[in-house]
Short mmCIF file of C-alpha atoms (C1' of nucleotides) and ligand atoms in Angstrom, two decimals:
data_model
loop_
_atom_site.label_atom_id
_atom_site.label_comp_id
_atom_site.label_asym_id
_atom_site.label_seq_id
_atom_site.Cartn_x
_atom_site.Cartn_y
_atom_site.Cartn_z
CA UNK P 1 0.00 0.00 0.00
CA UNK P 2 1.97 2.94 -1.16
CA UNK P 3 1.67 6.41 -2.46
CA UNK P 4 2.96 6.92 -5.98
CA UNK P 5 5.38 9.61 -7.00
CA UNK P 6 2.84 11.23 -9.22
CA UNK P 7 0.59 12.08 -6.29
CA UNK P 8 3.49 13.02 -4.08
CA UNK P 9 5.02 15.28 -6.70
CA UNK P 10 1.73 16.92 -7.51
CA UNK P 11 1.29 18.00 -3.93
CA UNK P 12 4.93 19.02 -3.55
CA UNK P 13 4.76 21.14 -6.64
CA UNK P 14 1.53 22.82 -5.61
CA UNK P 15 2.81 23.65 -2.17
CA UNK P 16 5.85 25.18 -3.80
CA UNK P 17 3.63 27.08 -6.18
CA UNK P 18 1.32 28.28 -3.44
CA UNK P 19 4.18 29.64 -1.38
CA UNK P 20 5.15 31.95 -4.21
CA UNK P 21 1.62 33.01 -4.23
CA UNK P 22 2.56 36.32 -5.85
CA UNK P 23 1.30 38.04 -8.94
CA UNK P 24 3.97 36.47 -11.09
CA UNK P 25 3.45 33.00 -12.43
CA UNK P 26 5.86 30.33 -11.32
CA UNK P 27 7.67 28.38 -14.02
CA UNK P 28 7.93 24.64 -13.95
CA UNK P 29 11.66 25.01 -14.42
CA UNK P 30 11.92 26.73 -11.06
CA UNK P 31 9.80 24.13 -9.35
CA UNK P 32 11.82 21.42 -11.00
CA UNK P 33 15.05 22.89 -9.68
CA UNK P 34 13.78 23.65 -6.20
CA UNK P 35 12.07 20.34 -5.63
CA UNK P 36 14.30 18.09 -7.67
CA UNK P 37 11.55 16.75 -9.89
CA UNK P 38 12.08 16.00 -13.56
CA UNK P 39 10.79 18.85 -15.69
CA UNK P 40 9.21 16.53 -18.23
CA UNK P 41 7.37 14.70 -15.54
CA UNK P 42 6.15 17.94 -14.01
CA UNK P 43 4.73 18.91 -17.36
CA UNK P 44 2.64 15.80 -17.47
CA UNK P 45 1.38 16.49 -14.00
CA UNK P 46 0.53 20.13 -14.64
CA UNK P 47 -1.25 19.25 -17.83
CA UNK P 48 -3.68 17.30 -15.71
CA UNK P 49 -3.92 19.93 -13.02
CA UNK P 50 -4.78 22.49 -15.62
CA UNK P 51 -7.49 20.36 -17.17
CA UNK P 52 -9.13 20.09 -13.76
CA UNK P 53 -8.85 23.83 -13.29
CA UNK P 54 -6.63 23.70 -10.27
CA UNK P 55 -4.00 25.84 -11.93
CA UNK P 56 -3.95 28.29 -14.79
CA UNK P 57 -1.17 28.54 -17.29
CA UNK P 58 0.45 31.71 -18.53
CA UNK P 59 2.20 31.14 -21.80
CA UNK P 60 5.22 32.81 -23.24
CA UNK P 61 8.36 34.26 -21.81
CA UNK P 62 8.11 34.86 -18.06
CA UNK P 63 5.12 32.59 -18.08
CA UNK P 64 4.33 29.75 -15.78
CA UNK P 65 1.47 28.62 -13.63
CA UNK P 66 -0.73 30.25 -11.03
CA UNK P 67 -3.37 28.80 -8.76
CA UNK P 68 -6.83 28.96 -10.20
CA UNK P 69 -8.57 28.93 -6.83
CA UNK P 70 -7.77 30.04 -3.36
CA UNK P 71 -5.38 27.72 -1.58
CA UNK P 72 -8.04 27.19 1.04
CA UNK P 73 -10.40 25.76 -1.51
CA UNK P 74 -7.99 23.24 -2.92
CA UNK P 75 -8.21 20.03 -0.94
CA UNK P 76 -5.87 17.09 -1.28
CA UNK P 77 -8.82 15.20 -2.67
CA UNK P 78 -9.00 17.56 -5.60
CA UNK P 79 -5.32 17.26 -6.32
CA UNK P 80 -5.27 13.49 -6.17
CA UNK P 81 -8.36 13.28 -8.27
CA UNK P 82 -6.80 15.50 -10.91
CA UNK P 83 -3.69 13.40 -11.32
CA UNK P 84 -5.54 10.08 -11.09
CA UNK P 85 -3.99 9.08 -7.83
CA UNK P 86 -6.88 6.98 -6.63
CA UNK P 87 -7.28 5.14 -3.38
CA UNK P 88 -8.24 1.62 -4.28
CA UNK P 89 -8.66 -0.96 -1.58
CA UNK P 90 -11.26 -3.32 -3.00
CA UNK P 91 -10.59 -5.73 -5.78
CA UNK P 92 -14.08 -5.98 -7.14
CA UNK P 93 -15.74 -3.37 -9.32
CA UNK P 94 -17.06 -1.16 -6.61
CA UNK P 95 -20.57 -0.59 -7.83
CA UNK P 96 -21.17 -3.95 -9.37
CA UNK P 97 -23.15 -6.55 -7.50
CA UNK P 98 -20.43 -9.08 -8.11
CA UNK P 99 -17.60 -9.83 -5.74
CA UNK P 100 -13.87 -10.28 -5.94
CA UNK P 101 -13.27 -13.09 -8.32
CA UNK P 102 -16.41 -12.71 -10.33
CA UNK P 103 -18.28 -14.36 -7.49
CA UNK P 104 -21.93 -13.60 -7.09
CA UNK P 105 -21.59 -12.05 -3.62
CA UNK P 106 -19.22 -9.62 -1.98
CA UNK P 107 -16.32 -11.25 -0.18
CA UNK P 108 -15.88 -11.46 3.58
CA UNK P 109 -13.68 -8.42 3.75
CA UNK P 110 -15.37 -6.11 1.31
CA UNK P 111 -16.91 -3.94 4.03
CA UNK P 112 -13.61 -3.63 5.79
CA UNK P 113 -11.83 -2.27 2.73
CA UNK P 114 -14.66 0.07 2.10
CA UNK P 115 -14.28 1.46 5.58
CA UNK P 116 -10.56 1.79 5.07
CA UNK P 117 -11.07 3.69 1.85
CA UNK P 118 -13.38 6.12 3.57
CA UNK P 119 -10.96 6.51 6.42
CA UNK P 120 -8.18 7.48 4.05
CA UNK P 121 -10.35 9.76 1.97
CA UNK P 122 -11.43 11.60 5.10
CA UNK P 123 -7.86 12.62 5.58
CA UNK P 124 -7.58 13.98 2.07
CA UNK P 125 -10.87 15.74 2.38
CA UNK P 126 -9.74 17.66 5.42
CA UNK P 127 -6.37 18.93 4.26
CA UNK P 128 -6.23 21.98 2.08
CA UNK P 129 -3.31 23.47 0.28
CA UNK P 130 -3.49 26.40 2.66
CA UNK P 131 -2.97 24.11 5.62
CA UNK P 132 0.13 22.68 4.02
CA UNK P 133 1.61 26.04 3.23
CA UNK P 134 0.99 27.24 6.77
CA UNK P 135 2.71 24.23 8.24
CA UNK P 136 5.76 25.13 6.24
CA UNK P 137 5.81 28.85 6.84
CA UNK P 138 8.79 28.88 9.15
CA UNK P 139 10.84 26.33 7.30
CA UNK P 140 13.14 27.21 4.46
CA UNK P 141 13.77 24.91 1.56
CA UNK F 1 -2.44 4.17 -3.60
CA UNK F 2 -3.76 0.68 -3.48
CA UNK F 3 -3.96 -2.39 -1.39
CA UNK F 4 -2.25 -5.44 -2.83
CA UNK F 5 -3.83 -8.84 -3.18
CA UNK F 6 -1.40 -10.36 -0.77
CA UNK F 7 -2.65 -8.27 2.09
CA UNK F 8 -6.25 -8.59 1.03
CA UNK F 9 -6.01 -12.35 0.69
CA UNK F 10 -4.23 -12.75 4.00
CA UNK F 11 -7.08 -11.06 5.81
CA UNK F 12 -9.74 -12.89 3.82
CA UNK F 13 -8.15 -16.22 4.58
CA UNK F 14 -7.78 -15.50 8.27
CA UNK F 15 -11.38 -14.39 8.61
CA UNK F 16 -12.42 -17.61 6.94
CA UNK F 17 -10.14 -19.56 9.25
CA UNK F 18 -11.38 -17.78 12.33
CA UNK F 19 -15.00 -18.49 11.52
CA UNK F 20 -14.32 -22.21 11.58
CA UNK F 21 -12.77 -21.62 14.88
CA UNK F 22 -13.32 -25.27 15.89
CA UNK F 23 -10.96 -27.92 17.20
CA UNK F 24 -10.23 -29.21 13.74
CA UNK F 25 -7.62 -27.47 11.66
CA UNK F 26 -8.75 -25.86 8.45
CA UNK F 27 -7.02 -26.90 5.27
CA UNK F 28 -5.78 -24.39 2.74
CA UNK F 29 -7.60 -26.38 0.09
CA UNK F 30 -10.89 -25.54 1.75
CA UNK F 31 -10.03 -21.88 2.08
CA UNK F 32 -8.88 -21.83 -1.50
CA UNK F 33 -12.19 -23.25 -2.69
CA UNK F 34 -14.38 -21.10 -0.48
CA UNK F 35 -12.60 -17.83 -1.15
CA UNK F 36 -11.43 -18.43 -4.68
CA UNK F 37 -7.76 -17.85 -3.97
CA UNK F 38 -5.03 -19.85 -5.66
CA UNK F 39 -3.81 -22.63 -3.39
CA UNK F 40 -0.17 -22.05 -4.23
CA UNK F 41 -0.48 -18.41 -3.40
CA UNK F 42 -2.19 -19.19 -0.11
CA UNK F 43 0.72 -21.43 0.81
CA UNK F 44 3.12 -18.55 0.38
CA UNK F 45 0.96 -16.37 2.54
CA UNK F 46 0.51 -18.92 5.30
CA UNK F 47 4.19 -19.65 5.37
CA UNK F 48 4.69 -16.06 6.43
CA UNK F 49 1.79 -16.08 8.85
CA UNK F 50 3.23 -19.14 10.52
CA UNK F 51 6.68 -17.64 10.85
CA UNK F 52 5.16 -14.70 12.69
CA UNK F 53 3.21 -17.07 14.91
CA UNK F 54 -0.20 -15.91 13.86
CA UNK F 55 -1.22 -19.41 12.85
CA UNK F 56 -0.03 -22.88 13.70
CA UNK F 57 0.19 -25.70 11.23
CA UNK F 58 -0.91 -29.26 11.69
CA UNK F 59 0.83 -31.52 9.26
CA UNK F 60 -0.32 -34.72 7.67
CA UNK F 61 -3.63 -36.03 6.52
CA UNK F 62 -6.57 -34.12 7.98
CA UNK F 63 -4.15 -31.37 8.89
CA UNK F 64 -4.37 -27.68 8.19
CA UNK F 65 -4.00 -24.48 10.13
CA UNK F 66 -5.36 -23.12 13.39
CA UNK F 67 -5.05 -19.69 14.93
CA UNK F 68 -2.12 -19.39 17.28
CA UNK F 69 -3.68 -16.59 19.34
CA UNK F 70 -7.14 -15.46 20.23
CA UNK F 71 -8.89 -13.69 17.42
CA UNK F 72 -9.21 -10.67 19.66
CA UNK F 73 -5.45 -10.39 19.94
CA UNK F 74 -4.75 -10.48 16.24
CA UNK F 75 -4.86 -6.97 14.83
CA UNK F 76 -4.77 -6.06 11.18
CA UNK F 77 -1.39 -4.53 11.88
CA UNK F 78 -0.02 -7.92 12.83
CA UNK F 79 -1.38 -9.56 9.74
CA UNK F 80 -0.08 -6.91 7.37
CA UNK F 81 3.25 -6.89 9.06
CA UNK F 82 3.51 -10.67 8.70
CA UNK F 83 2.91 -10.67 4.97
CA UNK F 84 5.04 -7.57 4.32
CA UNK F 85 2.14 -5.42 3.29
CA UNK F 86 3.61 -2.14 4.40
CA UNK F 87 2.11 1.30 4.28
CA UNK F 88 4.65 3.48 2.58
CA UNK F 89 3.85 7.10 1.91
CA UNK F 90 7.22 8.81 2.06
CA UNK F 91 9.85 8.47 -0.58
CA UNK F 92 12.88 9.10 1.56
CA UNK F 93 14.42 6.61 3.94
CA UNK F 94 12.26 7.27 6.93
CA UNK F 95 14.87 7.48 9.63
CA UNK F 96 17.63 9.04 7.60
CA UNK F 97 18.33 12.72 7.89
CA UNK F 98 18.24 13.05 4.15
CA UNK F 99 15.21 13.93 2.11
CA UNK F 100 13.52 12.70 -0.99
CA UNK F 101 16.05 12.91 -3.74
CA UNK F 102 19.11 12.58 -1.61
CA UNK F 103 18.62 16.20 -0.62
CA UNK F 104 20.01 17.32 2.67
CA UNK F 105 16.65 18.31 4.15
CA UNK F 106 13.21 16.80 4.25
CA UNK F 107 10.90 17.88 1.48
CA UNK F 108 7.93 20.23 1.87
CA UNK F 109 5.45 17.43 2.17
CA UNK F 110 7.32 14.98 4.34
CA UNK F 111 5.32 15.77 7.45
CA UNK F 112 2.08 15.42 5.60
CA UNK F 113 2.87 11.90 4.43
CA UNK F 114 3.99 10.99 7.85
CA UNK F 115 0.65 12.08 9.23
CA UNK F 116 -1.12 10.12 6.55
CA UNK F 117 0.85 7.02 7.38
CA UNK F 118 -0.10 7.31 11.02
CA UNK F 119 -3.69 7.93 10.11
CA UNK F 120 -3.81 4.71 8.12
CA UNK F 121 -1.95 2.68 10.68
CA UNK F 122 -4.39 3.79 13.35
CA UNK F 123 -7.09 2.06 11.44
CA UNK F 124 -5.15 -1.18 11.28
CA UNK F 125 -4.27 -0.95 14.91
CA UNK F 126 -7.88 -0.78 15.96
CA UNK F 127 -9.33 -3.64 13.98
CA UNK F 128 -8.96 -7.15 15.29
CA UNK F 129 -9.78 -10.40 13.62
CA UNK F 130 -12.57 -10.84 16.14
CA UNK F 131 -14.20 -7.62 14.98
CA UNK F 132 -14.15 -8.83 11.42
CA UNK F 133 -15.66 -12.18 12.23
CA UNK F 134 -18.40 -10.54 14.23
CA UNK F 135 -19.29 -8.23 11.41
CA UNK F 136 -19.80 -11.25 9.22
CA UNK F 137 -21.68 -13.43 11.64
CA UNK F 138 -25.05 -13.17 9.95
CA UNK F 139 -23.80 -13.36 6.41
CA UNK F 140 -23.28 -16.63 4.61
CA UNK F 141 -20.59 -17.16 2.03
"C1'" DT D 1 13.17 37.68 -33.54
"C1'" DG D 2 14.93 35.30 -30.16
"C1'" DA D 3 14.38 33.06 -25.84
"C1'" DT D 4 11.50 31.30 -22.57
"C1'" DA D 5 8.02 28.47 -21.19
"C1'" DC D 6 3.89 25.95 -21.89
"C1'" DT D 7 1.56 21.83 -24.87
"C1'" DT D 8 1.04 17.30 -26.31
"C1'" DG D 9 1.70 12.66 -27.62
"C1'" DA D 10 4.42 8.70 -27.87
"C1'" DC D 11 7.69 5.73 -26.18
"C1'" DT D 12 10.45 2.82 -22.71
"C1'" DA D 13 13.20 0.87 -18.84
"C1'" DT D 14 12.43 -0.69 -14.39
"C1'" DT D 15 10.00 -2.50 -10.71
"C1'" DT D 16 6.32 -4.73 -8.53
"C1'" DT D 17 2.68 -7.87 -8.40
"C1'" DA D 18 0.39 -11.92 -8.53
"C1'" DG D 19 0.83 -15.54 -9.27
"C1'" DT D 20 2.71 -20.68 -11.23
"C1'" DC D 21 5.59 -24.77 -11.03
"C1'" DG D 22 8.02 -28.47 -9.19
"C1'" DG D 23 9.67 -31.09 -6.02
"C1'" DG D 24 9.87 -32.20 -1.48
"C1'" DT D 25 8.30 -33.92 3.89
"C1'" DT D 26 4.95 -35.28 7.47
"C1'" DT D 27 1.28 -37.88 9.38
"C1'" DA D 28 -3.61 -39.95 9.86
"C1'" DT D 29 -6.05 -43.75 8.60
"C1'" DA D 30 -7.58 -47.74 5.88
"C1'" DT N 1 2.44 -50.36 5.80
"C1'" DA N 2 0.78 -48.02 1.78
"C1'" DT N 3 -1.33 -44.09 0.30
"C1'" DA N 4 -3.25 -39.86 0.02
"C1'" DA N 5 -4.03 -35.52 2.14
"C1'" DA N 6 -1.85 -31.67 3.52
"C1'" DC N 7 1.94 -28.72 4.66
"C1'" DC N 8 6.88 -27.00 3.19
"C1'" DC N 9 9.97 -24.35 0.34
"C1'" DG N 10 12.49 -22.31 -3.39
"C1'" DA N 11 12.66 -20.70 -7.93
"C1'" DC N 12 10.70 -18.87 -11.78
"C1'" DT N 13 7.71 -15.71 -14.83
"C1'" DA N 14 3.93 -13.09 -17.34
"C1'" DA N 15 1.64 -9.05 -16.95
"C1'" DA N 16 0.78 -4.63 -15.20
"C1'" DA N 17 1.99 -0.36 -13.26
"C1'" DT N 18 5.27 3.22 -12.47
"C1'" DA N 19 8.31 6.76 -13.30
"C1'" DG N 20 10.02 8.61 -16.11
"C1'" DT N 21 12.35 10.23 -21.16
"C1'" DC N 22 12.11 12.09 -25.80
"C1'" DA N 23 10.66 14.76 -29.55
"C1'" DA N 24 8.25 18.14 -31.78
"C1'" DG N 25 5.67 21.46 -31.47
"C1'" DT N 26 2.98 26.56 -30.12
"C1'" DA N 27 2.36 31.05 -27.71
"C1'" DT N 28 4.05 35.28 -25.94
"C1'" DC N 29 7.10 38.59 -23.87
"C1'" DA N 30 11.14 41.66 -24.22
S1 FES Y 1 -13.28 -6.62 -2.24
FE1 FES Y 1 -15.30 -6.37 -2.97
S2 FES Y 1 -15.93 -8.42 -3.03
FE2 FES Y 1 -13.89 -8.69 -2.36
S1 FES Y 2 9.00 12.35 1.63
FE1 FES Y 2 10.56 12.49 3.15
S2 FES Y 2 11.72 14.10 2.32
FE2 FES Y 2 10.24 13.91 0.77
#
DNA sequence: TGATACTTGACTATTTTAGTCGGGTTTATA
DNA sequence: TATAAACCCGACTAAAATAGTCAAGTATCA
């Protein structure tokens, strides 16, 4: 059960972006250098973030990205959703009537994993980008 | 972020085992048939469970496995630990001073993932095998 | 008219997962 | 005592997912 780099990087990059919450857009090159994330990979990630309207792009020289909403309104859930970092605990198709291995009923542990999934999602639901930035206010990179 | 089959199967199999909490050992063949899990795979899993003293084996004809502790005392944590289903949210070596990409400090999100890891482990710490069996008492397979 | 930076799609090496396979050993019971 | 049921154990592998790279653009500012 592990978090993938895509999700981790997405959050890292957005926290970085939110800290430089100025009028000027932040370029991926800067984020790449500061956070040590491959530029090409960041581009993939921001492509998705833009499609979900979490960030806005500013093209051209001196361009970059800015947040499209207030940091307070961006929850971890939104970020993870945007980059397809899903929490998946069950094996069966969640909404189908069928169980794990194509069985006709749900398996013995289905409810448990469902609970777990909710438990994890609660965490993501509660944390906003603003919270994360605040927690890092005193620290320097 | 997903749960692997190994962990899922380990719990499924133990719930099955605990339900037939009789004097007679339960054979992996039976569990395999009831739960639709490959027998060979189950053997791998139970080898680990035995090494961590969660189950005991009874060899020979009519043999099988029995719980080695009371169902109440077996937490999800113990099961996951036994089968090496670890929760891993950070990228860095957890106890090293170094950060994600060999950087000298922890990254912006390190604390967040640490919190998440604790949040998830809390869940596993609270659930015992007994709880799971109880929740399934009325249901039939 | 550069240079900078975003845009997009395709491709790939590596790692992990979810098993399979094959050959044991032990023990109850007919 | 033979035999079959069941555990024991190591090695191997196909498929999927991950974590990127690469290449070829397009837009805009200075
Ligand atoms: S996880 Fe849904 S039926 Fe097994
Ligand atoms: S996750 Fe620990 S430093 Fe990035």
